[in-house]
Tab-separated table of C-alpha atoms in Angstrom:
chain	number	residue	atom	x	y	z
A	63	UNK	CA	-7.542	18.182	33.676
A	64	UNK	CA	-9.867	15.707	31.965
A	65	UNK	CA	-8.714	16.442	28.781
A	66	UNK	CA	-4.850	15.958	29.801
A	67	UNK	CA	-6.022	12.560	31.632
A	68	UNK	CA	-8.043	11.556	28.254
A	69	UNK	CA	-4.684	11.991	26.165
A	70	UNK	CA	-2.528	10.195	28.316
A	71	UNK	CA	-4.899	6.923	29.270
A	72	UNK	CA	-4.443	4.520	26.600
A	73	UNK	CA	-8.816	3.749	25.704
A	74	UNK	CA	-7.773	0.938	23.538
A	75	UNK	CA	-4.530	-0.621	21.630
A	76	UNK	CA	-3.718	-3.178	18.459
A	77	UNK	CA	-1.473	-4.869	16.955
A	78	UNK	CA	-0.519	-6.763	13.429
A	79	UNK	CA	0.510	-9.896	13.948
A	80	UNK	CA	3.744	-10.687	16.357
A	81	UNK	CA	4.194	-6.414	16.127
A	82	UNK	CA	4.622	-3.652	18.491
A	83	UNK	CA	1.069	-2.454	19.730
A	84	UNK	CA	0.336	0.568	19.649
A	85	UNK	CA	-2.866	2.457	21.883
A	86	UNK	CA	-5.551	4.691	20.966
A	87	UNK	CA	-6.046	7.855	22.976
A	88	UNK	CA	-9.000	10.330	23.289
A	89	UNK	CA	-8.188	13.820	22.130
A	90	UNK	CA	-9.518	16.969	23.514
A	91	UNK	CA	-12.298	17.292	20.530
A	92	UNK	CA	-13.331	13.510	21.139
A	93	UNK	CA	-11.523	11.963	18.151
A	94	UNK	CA	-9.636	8.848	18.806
A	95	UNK	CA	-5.720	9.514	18.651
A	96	UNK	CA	-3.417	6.477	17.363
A	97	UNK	CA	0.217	6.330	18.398
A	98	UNK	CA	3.107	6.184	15.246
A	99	UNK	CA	1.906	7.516	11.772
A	100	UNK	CA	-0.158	9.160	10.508
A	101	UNK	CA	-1.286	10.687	13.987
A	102	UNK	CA	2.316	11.446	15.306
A	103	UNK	CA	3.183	13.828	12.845
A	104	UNK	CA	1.894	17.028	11.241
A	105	UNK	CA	-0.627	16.591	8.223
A	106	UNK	CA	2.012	18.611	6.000
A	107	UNK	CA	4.456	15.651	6.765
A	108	UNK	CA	3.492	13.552	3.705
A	109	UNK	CA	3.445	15.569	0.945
A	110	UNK	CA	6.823	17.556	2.541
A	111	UNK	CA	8.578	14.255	2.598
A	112	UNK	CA	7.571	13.447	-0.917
A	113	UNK	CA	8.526	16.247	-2.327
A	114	UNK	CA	11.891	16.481	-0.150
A	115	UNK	CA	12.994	13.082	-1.525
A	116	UNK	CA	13.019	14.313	-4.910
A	117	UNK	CA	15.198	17.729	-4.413
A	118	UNK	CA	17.557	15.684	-2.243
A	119	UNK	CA	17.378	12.897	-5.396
A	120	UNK	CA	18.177	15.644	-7.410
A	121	UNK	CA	20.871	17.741	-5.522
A	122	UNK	CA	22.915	14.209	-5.539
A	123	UNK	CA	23.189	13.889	-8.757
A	124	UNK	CA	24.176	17.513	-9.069
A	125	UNK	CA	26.996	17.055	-6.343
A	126	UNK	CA	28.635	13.501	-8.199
A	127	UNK	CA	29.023	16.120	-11.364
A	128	UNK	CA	30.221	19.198	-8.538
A	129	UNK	CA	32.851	16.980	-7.443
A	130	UNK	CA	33.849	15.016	-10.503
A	131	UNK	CA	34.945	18.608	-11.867
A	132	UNK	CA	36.370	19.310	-8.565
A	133	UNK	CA	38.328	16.665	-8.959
A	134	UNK	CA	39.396	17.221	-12.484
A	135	UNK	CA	40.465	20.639	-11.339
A	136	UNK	CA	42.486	19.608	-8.525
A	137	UNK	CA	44.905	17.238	-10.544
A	138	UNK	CA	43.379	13.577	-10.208
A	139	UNK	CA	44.680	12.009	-13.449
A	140	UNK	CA	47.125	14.645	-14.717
A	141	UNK	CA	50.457	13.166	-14.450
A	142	UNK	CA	52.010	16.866	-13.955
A	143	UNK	CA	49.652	17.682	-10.533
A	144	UNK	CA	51.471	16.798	-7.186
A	145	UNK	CA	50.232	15.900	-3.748
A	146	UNK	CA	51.030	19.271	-2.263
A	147	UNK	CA	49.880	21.325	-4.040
A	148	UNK	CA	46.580	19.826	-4.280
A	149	UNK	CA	46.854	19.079	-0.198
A	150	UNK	CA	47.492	23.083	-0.410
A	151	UNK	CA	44.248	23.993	-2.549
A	152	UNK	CA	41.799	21.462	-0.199
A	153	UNK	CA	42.785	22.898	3.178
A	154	UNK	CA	42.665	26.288	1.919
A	155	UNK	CA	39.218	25.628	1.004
A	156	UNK	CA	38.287	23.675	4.278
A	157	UNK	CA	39.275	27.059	6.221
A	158	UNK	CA	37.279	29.020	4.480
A	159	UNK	CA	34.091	27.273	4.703
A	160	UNK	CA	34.636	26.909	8.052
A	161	UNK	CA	35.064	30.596	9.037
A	162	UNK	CA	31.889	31.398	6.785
A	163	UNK	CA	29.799	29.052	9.142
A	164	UNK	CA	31.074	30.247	12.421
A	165	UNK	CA	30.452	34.306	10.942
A	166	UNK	CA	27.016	33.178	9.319
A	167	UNK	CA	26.281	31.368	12.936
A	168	UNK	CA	26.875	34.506	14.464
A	169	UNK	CA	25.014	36.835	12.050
A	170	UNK	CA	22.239	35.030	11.395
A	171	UNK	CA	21.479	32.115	13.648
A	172	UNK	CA	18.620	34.091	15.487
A	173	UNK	CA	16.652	34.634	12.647
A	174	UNK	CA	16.275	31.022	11.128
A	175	UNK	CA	13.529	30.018	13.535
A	176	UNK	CA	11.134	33.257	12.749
A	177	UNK	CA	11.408	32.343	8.907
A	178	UNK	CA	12.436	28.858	8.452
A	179	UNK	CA	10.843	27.902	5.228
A	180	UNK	CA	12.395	31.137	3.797
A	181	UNK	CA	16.135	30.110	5.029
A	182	UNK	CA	15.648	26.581	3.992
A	183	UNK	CA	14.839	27.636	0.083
A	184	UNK	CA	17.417	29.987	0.035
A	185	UNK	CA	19.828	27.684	1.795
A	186	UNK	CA	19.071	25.175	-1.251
A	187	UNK	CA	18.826	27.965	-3.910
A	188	UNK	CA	23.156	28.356	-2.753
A	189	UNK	CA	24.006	25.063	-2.696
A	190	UNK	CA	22.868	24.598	-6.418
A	191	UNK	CA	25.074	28.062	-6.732
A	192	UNK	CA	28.174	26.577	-4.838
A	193	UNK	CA	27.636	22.973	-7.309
A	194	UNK	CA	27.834	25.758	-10.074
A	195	UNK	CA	31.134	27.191	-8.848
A	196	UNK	CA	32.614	23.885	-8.433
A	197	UNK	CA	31.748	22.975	-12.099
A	198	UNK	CA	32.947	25.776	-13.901
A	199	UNK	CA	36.360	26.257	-11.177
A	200	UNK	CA	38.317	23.753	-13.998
A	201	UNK	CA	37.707	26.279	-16.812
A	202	UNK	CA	39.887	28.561	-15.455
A	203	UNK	CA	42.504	26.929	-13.784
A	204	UNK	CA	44.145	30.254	-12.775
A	205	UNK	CA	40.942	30.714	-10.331
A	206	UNK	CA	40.323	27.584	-9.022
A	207	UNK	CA	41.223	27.719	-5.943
A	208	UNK	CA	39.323	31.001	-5.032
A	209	UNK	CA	36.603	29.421	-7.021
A	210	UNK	CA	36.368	26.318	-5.214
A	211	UNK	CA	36.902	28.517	-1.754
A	212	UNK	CA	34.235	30.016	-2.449
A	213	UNK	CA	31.878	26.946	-3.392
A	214	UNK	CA	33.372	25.518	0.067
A	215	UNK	CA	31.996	28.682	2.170
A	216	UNK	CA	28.899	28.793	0.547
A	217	UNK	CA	28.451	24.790	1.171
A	218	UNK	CA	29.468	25.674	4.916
A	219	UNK	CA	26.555	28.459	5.268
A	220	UNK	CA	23.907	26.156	3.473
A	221	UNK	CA	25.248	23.396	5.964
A	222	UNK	CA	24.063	26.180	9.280
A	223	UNK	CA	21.208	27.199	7.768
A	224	UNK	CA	19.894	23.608	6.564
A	225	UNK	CA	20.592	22.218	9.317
A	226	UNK	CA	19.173	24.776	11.571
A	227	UNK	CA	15.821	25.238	9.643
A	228	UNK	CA	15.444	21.356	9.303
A	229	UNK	CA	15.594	21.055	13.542
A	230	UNK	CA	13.210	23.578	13.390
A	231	UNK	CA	10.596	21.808	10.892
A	232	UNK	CA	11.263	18.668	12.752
A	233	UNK	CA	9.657	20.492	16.314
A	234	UNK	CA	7.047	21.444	13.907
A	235	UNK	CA	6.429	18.188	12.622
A	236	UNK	CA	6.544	16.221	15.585
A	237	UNK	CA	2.836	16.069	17.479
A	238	UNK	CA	3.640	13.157	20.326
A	239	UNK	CA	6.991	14.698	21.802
A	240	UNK	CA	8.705	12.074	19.158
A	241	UNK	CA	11.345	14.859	17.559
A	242	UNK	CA	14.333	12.192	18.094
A	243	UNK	CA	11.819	9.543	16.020
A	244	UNK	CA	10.786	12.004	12.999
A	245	UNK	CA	14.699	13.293	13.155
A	246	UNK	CA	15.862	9.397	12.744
A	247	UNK	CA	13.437	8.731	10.193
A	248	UNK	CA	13.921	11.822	7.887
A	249	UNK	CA	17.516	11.109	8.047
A	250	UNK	CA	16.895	7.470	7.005
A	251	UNK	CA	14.752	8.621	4.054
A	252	UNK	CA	17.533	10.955	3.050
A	253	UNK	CA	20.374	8.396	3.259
A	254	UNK	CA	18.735	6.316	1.142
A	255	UNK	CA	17.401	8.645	-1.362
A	256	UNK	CA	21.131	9.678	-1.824
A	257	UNK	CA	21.634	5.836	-1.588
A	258	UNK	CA	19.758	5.475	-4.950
A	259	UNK	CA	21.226	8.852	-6.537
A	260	UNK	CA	24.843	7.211	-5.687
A	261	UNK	CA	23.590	4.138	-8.090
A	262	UNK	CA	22.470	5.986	-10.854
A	263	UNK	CA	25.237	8.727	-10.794
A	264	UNK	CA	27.583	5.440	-11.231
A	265	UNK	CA	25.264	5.169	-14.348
A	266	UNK	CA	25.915	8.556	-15.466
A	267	UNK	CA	29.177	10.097	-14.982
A	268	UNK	CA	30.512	7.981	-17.377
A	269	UNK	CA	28.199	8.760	-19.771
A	270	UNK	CA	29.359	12.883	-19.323
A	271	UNK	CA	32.641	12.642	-18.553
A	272	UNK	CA	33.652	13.269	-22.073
A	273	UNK	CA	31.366	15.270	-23.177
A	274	UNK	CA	31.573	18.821	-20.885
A	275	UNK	CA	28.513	20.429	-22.860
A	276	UNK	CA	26.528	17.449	-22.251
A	277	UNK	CA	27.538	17.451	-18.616
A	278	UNK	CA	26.217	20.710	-18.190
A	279	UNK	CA	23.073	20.432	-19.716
A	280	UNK	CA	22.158	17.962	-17.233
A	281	UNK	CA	23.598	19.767	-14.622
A	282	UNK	CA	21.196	22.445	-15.072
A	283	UNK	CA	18.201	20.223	-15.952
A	284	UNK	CA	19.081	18.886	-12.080
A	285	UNK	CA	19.251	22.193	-10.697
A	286	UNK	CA	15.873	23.339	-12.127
A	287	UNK	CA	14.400	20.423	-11.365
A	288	UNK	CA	15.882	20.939	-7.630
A	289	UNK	CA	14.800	24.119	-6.673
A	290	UNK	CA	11.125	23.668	-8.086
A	291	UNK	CA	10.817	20.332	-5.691
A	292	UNK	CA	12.263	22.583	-2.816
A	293	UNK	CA	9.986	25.051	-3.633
A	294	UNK	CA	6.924	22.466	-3.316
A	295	UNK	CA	8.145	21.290	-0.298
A	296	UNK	CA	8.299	24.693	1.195
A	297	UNK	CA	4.949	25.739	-0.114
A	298	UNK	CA	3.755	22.143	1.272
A	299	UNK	CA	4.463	23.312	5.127
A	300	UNK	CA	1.290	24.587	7.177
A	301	UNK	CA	2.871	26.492	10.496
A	302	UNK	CA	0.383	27.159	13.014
A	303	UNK	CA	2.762	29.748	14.671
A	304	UNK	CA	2.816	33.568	14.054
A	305	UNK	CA	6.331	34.944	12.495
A	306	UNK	CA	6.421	38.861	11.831
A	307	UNK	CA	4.939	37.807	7.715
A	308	UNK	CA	2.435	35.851	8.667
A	309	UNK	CA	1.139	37.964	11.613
A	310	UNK	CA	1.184	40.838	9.205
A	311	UNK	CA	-0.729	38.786	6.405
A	312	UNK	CA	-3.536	37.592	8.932
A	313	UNK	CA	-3.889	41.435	10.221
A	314	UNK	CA	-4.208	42.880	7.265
A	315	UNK	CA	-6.888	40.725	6.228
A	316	UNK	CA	-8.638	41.149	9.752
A	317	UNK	CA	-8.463	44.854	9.655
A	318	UNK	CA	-10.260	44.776	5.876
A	319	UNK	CA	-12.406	41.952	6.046
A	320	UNK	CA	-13.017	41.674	9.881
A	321	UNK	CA	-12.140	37.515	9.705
A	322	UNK	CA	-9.089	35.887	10.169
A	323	UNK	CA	-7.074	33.852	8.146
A	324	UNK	CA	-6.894	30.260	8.601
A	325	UNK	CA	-3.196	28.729	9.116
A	326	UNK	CA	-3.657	26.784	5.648
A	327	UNK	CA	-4.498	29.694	4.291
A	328	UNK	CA	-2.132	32.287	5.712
A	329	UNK	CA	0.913	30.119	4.631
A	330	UNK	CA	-0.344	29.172	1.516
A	331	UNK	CA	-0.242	33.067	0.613
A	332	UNK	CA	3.225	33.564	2.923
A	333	UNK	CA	6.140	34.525	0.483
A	334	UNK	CA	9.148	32.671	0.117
A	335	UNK	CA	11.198	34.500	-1.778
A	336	UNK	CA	11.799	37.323	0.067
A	337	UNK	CA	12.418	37.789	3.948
A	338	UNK	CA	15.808	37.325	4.115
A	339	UNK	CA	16.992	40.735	4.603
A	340	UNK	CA	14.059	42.927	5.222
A	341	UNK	CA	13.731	46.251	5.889
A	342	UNK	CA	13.605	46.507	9.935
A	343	UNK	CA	10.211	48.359	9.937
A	344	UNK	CA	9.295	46.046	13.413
A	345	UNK	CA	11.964	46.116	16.240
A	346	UNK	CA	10.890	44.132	19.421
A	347	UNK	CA	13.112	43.854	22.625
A	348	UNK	CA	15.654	47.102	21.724
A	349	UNK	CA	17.261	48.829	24.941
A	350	UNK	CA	15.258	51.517	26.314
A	351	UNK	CA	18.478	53.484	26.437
A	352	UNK	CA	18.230	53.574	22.464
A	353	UNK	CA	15.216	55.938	22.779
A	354	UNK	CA	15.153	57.996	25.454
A	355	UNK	CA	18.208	60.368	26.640
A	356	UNK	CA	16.406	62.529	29.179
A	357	UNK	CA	13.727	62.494	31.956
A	358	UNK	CA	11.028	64.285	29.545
A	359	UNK	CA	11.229	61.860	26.568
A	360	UNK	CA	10.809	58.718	29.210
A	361	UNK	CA	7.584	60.332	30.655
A	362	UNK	CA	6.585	60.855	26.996
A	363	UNK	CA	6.873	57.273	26.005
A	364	UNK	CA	4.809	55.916	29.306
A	365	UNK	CA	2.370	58.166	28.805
A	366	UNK	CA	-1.010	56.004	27.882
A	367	UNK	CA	0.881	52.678	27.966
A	368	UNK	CA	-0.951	50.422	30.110
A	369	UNK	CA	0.705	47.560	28.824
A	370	UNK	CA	4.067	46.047	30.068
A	371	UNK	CA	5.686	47.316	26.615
A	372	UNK	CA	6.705	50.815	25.442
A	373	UNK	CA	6.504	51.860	21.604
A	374	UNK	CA	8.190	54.170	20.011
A	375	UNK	CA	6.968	55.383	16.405
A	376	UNK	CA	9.118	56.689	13.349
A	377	UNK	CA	6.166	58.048	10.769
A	378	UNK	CA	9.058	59.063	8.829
A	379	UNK	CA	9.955	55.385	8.027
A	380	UNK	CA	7.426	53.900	9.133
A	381	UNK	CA	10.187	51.877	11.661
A	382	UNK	CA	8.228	50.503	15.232
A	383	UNK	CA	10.799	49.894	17.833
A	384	UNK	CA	9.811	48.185	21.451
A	385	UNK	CA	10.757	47.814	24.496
A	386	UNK	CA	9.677	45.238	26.701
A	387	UNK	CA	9.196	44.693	29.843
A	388	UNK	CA	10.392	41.764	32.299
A	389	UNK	CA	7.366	40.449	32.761
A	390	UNK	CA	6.162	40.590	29.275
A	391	UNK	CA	5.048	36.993	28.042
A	392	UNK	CA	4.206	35.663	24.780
A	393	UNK	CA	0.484	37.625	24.730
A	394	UNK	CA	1.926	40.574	25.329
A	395	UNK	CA	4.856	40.652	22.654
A	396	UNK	CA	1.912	39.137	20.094
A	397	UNK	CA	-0.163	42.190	20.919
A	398	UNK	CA	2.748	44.705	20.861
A	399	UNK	CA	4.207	43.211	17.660
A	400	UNK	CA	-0.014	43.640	16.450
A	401	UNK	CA	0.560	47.441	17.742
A	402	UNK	CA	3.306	47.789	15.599
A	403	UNK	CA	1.816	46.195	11.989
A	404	UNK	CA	-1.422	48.344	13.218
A	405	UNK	CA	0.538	51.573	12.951
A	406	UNK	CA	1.790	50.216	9.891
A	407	UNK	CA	-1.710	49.927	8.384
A	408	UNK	CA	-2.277	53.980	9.123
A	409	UNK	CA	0.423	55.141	6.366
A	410	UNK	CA	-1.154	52.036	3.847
A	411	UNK	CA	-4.291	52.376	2.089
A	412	UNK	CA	-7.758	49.851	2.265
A	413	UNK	CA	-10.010	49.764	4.247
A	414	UNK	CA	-9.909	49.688	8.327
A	415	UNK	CA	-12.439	49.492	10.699
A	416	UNK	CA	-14.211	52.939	11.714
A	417	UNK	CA	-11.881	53.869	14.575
A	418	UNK	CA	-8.615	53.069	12.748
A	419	UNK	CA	-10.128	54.772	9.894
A	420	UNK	CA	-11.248	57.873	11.703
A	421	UNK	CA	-7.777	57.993	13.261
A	422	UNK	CA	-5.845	57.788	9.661
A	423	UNK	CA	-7.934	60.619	8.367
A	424	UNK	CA	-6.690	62.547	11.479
A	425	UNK	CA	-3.196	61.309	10.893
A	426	UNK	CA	-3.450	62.676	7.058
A	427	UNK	CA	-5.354	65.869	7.672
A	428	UNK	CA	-3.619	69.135	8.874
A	429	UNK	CA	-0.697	69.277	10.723
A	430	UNK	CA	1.299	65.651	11.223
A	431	UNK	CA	0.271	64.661	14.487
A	432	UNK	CA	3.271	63.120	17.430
A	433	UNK	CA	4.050	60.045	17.073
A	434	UNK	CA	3.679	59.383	20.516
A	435	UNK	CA	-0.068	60.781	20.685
A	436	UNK	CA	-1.092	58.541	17.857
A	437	UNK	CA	0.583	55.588	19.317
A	438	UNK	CA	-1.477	56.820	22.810
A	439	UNK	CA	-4.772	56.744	20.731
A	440	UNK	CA	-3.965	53.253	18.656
A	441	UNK	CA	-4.183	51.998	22.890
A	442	UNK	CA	-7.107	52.490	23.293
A	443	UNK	CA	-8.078	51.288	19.986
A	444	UNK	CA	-6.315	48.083	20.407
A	445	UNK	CA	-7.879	47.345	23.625
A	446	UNK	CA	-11.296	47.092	21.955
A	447	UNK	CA	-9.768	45.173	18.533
A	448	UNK	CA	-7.031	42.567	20.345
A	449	UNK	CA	-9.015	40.066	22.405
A	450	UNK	CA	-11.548	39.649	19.429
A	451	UNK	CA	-8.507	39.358	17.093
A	452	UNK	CA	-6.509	37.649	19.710
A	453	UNK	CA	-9.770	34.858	20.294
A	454	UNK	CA	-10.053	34.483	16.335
A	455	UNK	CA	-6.625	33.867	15.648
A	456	UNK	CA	-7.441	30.667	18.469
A	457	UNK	CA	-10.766	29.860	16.763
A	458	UNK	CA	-8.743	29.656	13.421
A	459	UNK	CA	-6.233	27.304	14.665
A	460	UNK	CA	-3.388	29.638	15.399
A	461	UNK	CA	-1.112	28.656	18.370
A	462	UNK	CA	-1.312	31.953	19.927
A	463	UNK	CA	0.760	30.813	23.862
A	464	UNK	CA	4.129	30.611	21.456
A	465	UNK	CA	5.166	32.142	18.379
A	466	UNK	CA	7.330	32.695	15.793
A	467	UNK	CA	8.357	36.360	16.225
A	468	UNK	CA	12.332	37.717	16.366
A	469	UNK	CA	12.540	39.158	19.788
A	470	UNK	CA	15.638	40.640	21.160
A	471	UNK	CA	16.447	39.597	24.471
A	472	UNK	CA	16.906	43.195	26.236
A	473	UNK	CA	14.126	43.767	28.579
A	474	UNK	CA	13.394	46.631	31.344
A	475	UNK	CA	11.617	48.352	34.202
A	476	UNK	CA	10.000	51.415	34.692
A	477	UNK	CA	7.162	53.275	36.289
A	478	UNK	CA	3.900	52.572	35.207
A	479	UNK	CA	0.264	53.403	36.225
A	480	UNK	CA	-1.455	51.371	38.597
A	481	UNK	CA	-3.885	50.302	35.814
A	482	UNK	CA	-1.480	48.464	33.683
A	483	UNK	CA	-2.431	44.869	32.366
A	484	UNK	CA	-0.372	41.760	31.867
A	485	UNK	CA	-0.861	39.349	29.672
């Protein structure tokens, strides 16, 4: 309570000249704490922003060339186009960006919080694809308009998932509940870096227009130059909350090395290129009706689960599916998603610490244990391993009372021993 009455008592406040003033606060660890920048955002707000500017100084340049072609394709100075059919050609496109976002919104919309810096490069990576599309639609006027349809629906789907992701960098970003400030401010930055890219694309386009070779070549010059200042950007970003690939990064490296990664660290060796459509080897929050269908195999799957969680274990394919319980909380979904990557670890090789170890050699040897005993025996492992692991990841900076992870929202009930925990 001292702590919370520290951070909200101004200690001291200044002022330059005839400004605002702004006050000093104590933070928990005794460091003084000054309202606006550079205290009020994250420390991977500089060097995100810088790097942001110059993709989104880039990509403008790349979209006055997109839609100079687009235009050239659609009629604007040929004496034979008419109105309706190029009236025609634009609302077709319009419609069919605008189904792809509300499908894409549908499909995909839970997932762009758990791996935001994934979504956000890819959702660059298609608009360069889409300004590609739109160039090349005039060469063959016969496709254009499913060529530019197609640029449109991919522009609709980078339009959900850039917005989406950028919402979600901006909680991220924002330390003194001042999202609507950072939001205002990164939009201001990006109107007038496209400010400046308007000025000098008035410089170039009619330097290109002639030449389409020419116009191409800097096209792609833009474009490379795009997706490697997206990619710095990305890389830039230090999240201090647990998805599913950086949960299974910092395990691994606990389970081998007995330490745990650092956030600066973990997300420095996060990858970015892949993510988007991975293999479903954790499941958490599927309907307990999915894996039992009799009396038996529920008593089977609460057998030695304490925990207000149930697992369920394909060796096969290595596929962890769990159902939780409705008083599970953000503890106990880190530690069953933990259960999950530990299984995991069994069927990899490295090193593990000596009970993990001695269970994998059990696992390997003879005849293939049940799933459901080894997942009974990885309990009692985990109730020794998780609070150290769980009281490093805190040590290390991790913000372990939210996360990160893609949860399904079916929950349930069932019998459990008198002994069971909840975290």
């Amino acid at each position: 309570m001292a702590d919370d009455a520290g951070l909200e008592t101004p200690l001291c406040s200044e002022q330059f000249g005839s400004g605002e003033a702004r006050g000093c606060r104590a933070a928990a660890d005794g460091s003084l704490q000054w309202e606006g920048f550079p205290d009020s955002v994250s420390p991977d707000y500089l060097p995100y922003q810088l790097w942001d500017s110059v993709q989104a100084f880039a990509s403008s340049l790349s979209g006055s060339l997109a839609t100079q072609a687009v235009l050239l394709g659609i009629g604007v100075g040929n004496a034979k186009a008419t109105v309706s059919a190029a009236t025609a050609t634009w609302l077709v496109k319009d419609s069919t960006g605008m189904l792809g976002r509300i499908v894409f919104a549908w499909w995909k919309g839970s997932k762009l919080d758990c791996n935001a810096k994934q979504w956000r490069l890819f959702a660059d990576i298609l608009n360069d694809v889409a300004m590609f599309l739109e160039i090349m639609a005039p060469v063959y006027p016969i496709c254009f308009t499913m060529t530019v349809s197609t640029s449109n629906l991919a522009k609709c789907i980078v339009s959900v998932a850039g917005g989406a992701t950028r919402a979600a960098l901006t909680v991220h970003q924002a330390r003194r509940n001042n999202m609507a400030d950072v939001s205002a401010k990164d939009s201001s930055q990006e109107t007038l870096v496209n400010l400046a890219g308007l000025l000098v694309s008035l410089l170039m386009l009619p330097l290109v227009s002639g030449c389409p070779g020419f116009s191409l070549g800097c096209f792609f010059f833009l474009t490379a130059l795009h997706i490697y200042a997206n990619y710095r950007a990305v890389r830039a970003l230090v999240m201090e909350t647990l998805n599913e690939g950086r949960l299974r990064l910092v395990l691994k490296h606990y389970l081998q090395r007995g330490e745990v990664l650092d956030p600066t660290a973990a997300n420095r060796m996060e990858p970015l290129w892949t993510g988007f459509w991975p293999a479903p080897s954790l499941s958490l929050g599927v309907p307990l009706h999915r894996l039992v269908s009799s009396v038996f195999e529920l008593q089977q799957l609460v057998e030695g689960h304490q925990e207000s969680y149930l697992l369920c274990w394909d060796q096969s394919q290595n596929q962890v599916q769990v159902v939780l319980n409705q008083k599970a909380g953000p503890k106990t979904i880190l530690r069953a998603a933990t259960h999950g990557l530990m299984l995991g670890a069994l069927q990899g090789d490295g090193p593990l610490p000596a009970e993990l170890e001695e269970l994998r050699n059990r696992v390997r040897a003879g005849p293939k244990k049940e799933s459901w005993v080894v997942v009974k025996e990885t309990h009692e492992v985990l109730d020794m391993l998780f609070p150290k692991f769980l009281k490093g990841l805190q040590d290390a900076g991790w913000k372990t009372e939210k996360h990160q992870l893609e949860v399904d929202e079916w929950r349930a009930t069932w019998l459990l021993s008198p002994e069971k925990k909840v975290l």
